[in-house]
Amino acid sequence: GHLDELLYGLAQNAVETYHLNLRYLVIDCTGIQIYKDEETGLIRFGYPSKGLPQLKLVLAVNTQHIPLLGKCYPGNTSDVTVFDDIIKGLDAKYGKLTGRAKKRYVVFDQANLNQKTVDHIRRYQKQNIFFVSLLRPGTRNKFIDQTKKNKLKLIYDKQKTPNTHTRIYGKALKGKIYGKESSLLLCYNPDIEKQKNKTLEIGRAHV
């Protein structure tokens, strides 16, 4: 229950001692479940099928991926409630720490992206608070259909083994999302496409 207080004290000391980079502050929120496995009696983390309440966990890091604040919320707390509470806390309790950050980003997954949620969080852009999210398939397909794969530029390249690389190709563009112009990044990973094709082939073989 005191995770945010502990992290805040550590963060203050770290900022003053190591002169941490606070140009950007990135906040992420996720839902997890903690439950007792009936067969083994062990405490597990994950998403069991019984629909137990989710615990909301929020963590903020700087550009060096160092955690600067964190907080836990009771099960099934809505994302909008968590978002509003974190923003108020940033400006009140964490003002000395986060006031140095020029921009703040909140990361959402596609499950949270709907008209009501987007309209709500867009109001914070006047405070230099922005959000990043995956688009739902129905929304992103129109941008995918308009783009040719061979026109995408290499934006990420990491060697996994001496003979294999993870390569991601992408393109930055603008487009209307829920009625307003937004910045988009279209990405393509050939490895994932190959993996999906192999899965389809195996599925056909079993049919």
mmCIF file of C-alpha atoms in Angstrom, residues 27-28 105-114 117-118 121 130-136 139-140 177-178 182-186:
data_model
loop_
_atom_site.group_PDB
_atom_site.id
_atom_site.type_symbol
_atom_site.label_atom_id
_atom_site.label_comp_id
_atom_site.label_asym_id
_atom_site.label_seq_id
_atom_site.Cartn_x
_atom_site.Cartn_y
_atom_site.Cartn_z
ATOM 1 C CA ILE A 27 3.744 6.305 -17.543
ATOM 2 C CA ASP A 28 2.222 2.858 -18.086
ATOM 3 C CA TYR A 105 3.046 10.126 -22.224
ATOM 4 C CA VAL A 106 0.472 7.567 -21.107
ATOM 5 C CA VAL A 107 0.516 4.196 -22.887
ATOM 6 C CA PHE A 108 -2.847 2.515 -23.582
ATOM 7 C CA ASP A 109 -3.506 -0.796 -25.306
ATOM 8 C CA GLN A 110 -6.168 -1.142 -27.978
ATOM 9 C CA ALA A 111 -8.794 -2.431 -25.528
ATOM 10 C CA ASN A 112 -9.071 1.028 -23.947
ATOM 11 C CA LEU A 113 -9.258 2.980 -27.177
ATOM 12 C CA ASN A 114 -12.835 4.098 -27.780
ATOM 13 C CA THR A 117 -11.925 7.395 -23.520
ATOM 14 C CA VAL A 118 -10.085 9.246 -26.288
ATOM 15 C CA ILE A 121 -7.736 11.973 -22.285
ATOM 16 C CA PHE A 130 -0.160 12.761 -24.363
ATOM 17 C CA PHE A 131 -1.109 9.127 -24.868
ATOM 18 C CA VAL A 132 0.208 6.338 -27.095
ATOM 19 C CA SER A 133 -1.932 3.376 -28.152
ATOM 20 C CA LEU A 134 -2.387 0.597 -30.669
ATOM 21 C CA LEU A 135 -5.307 1.103 -33.017
ATOM 22 C CA ARG A 136 -8.066 -1.458 -33.228
ATOM 23 C CA THR A 139 -9.436 1.493 -37.539
ATOM 24 C CA ARG A 140 -5.894 0.664 -38.579
ATOM 25 C CA ILE A 177 -8.610 9.084 -35.363
ATOM 26 C CA TYR A 178 -12.016 9.591 -33.740
ATOM 27 C CA SER A 182 -3.301 12.301 -34.995
ATOM 28 C CA SER A 183 0.313 11.182 -35.410
ATOM 29 C CA LEU A 184 0.600 7.531 -36.490
ATOM 30 C CA LEU A 185 3.417 5.011 -36.849
ATOM 31 C CA LEU A 186 2.721 2.134 -39.223
#
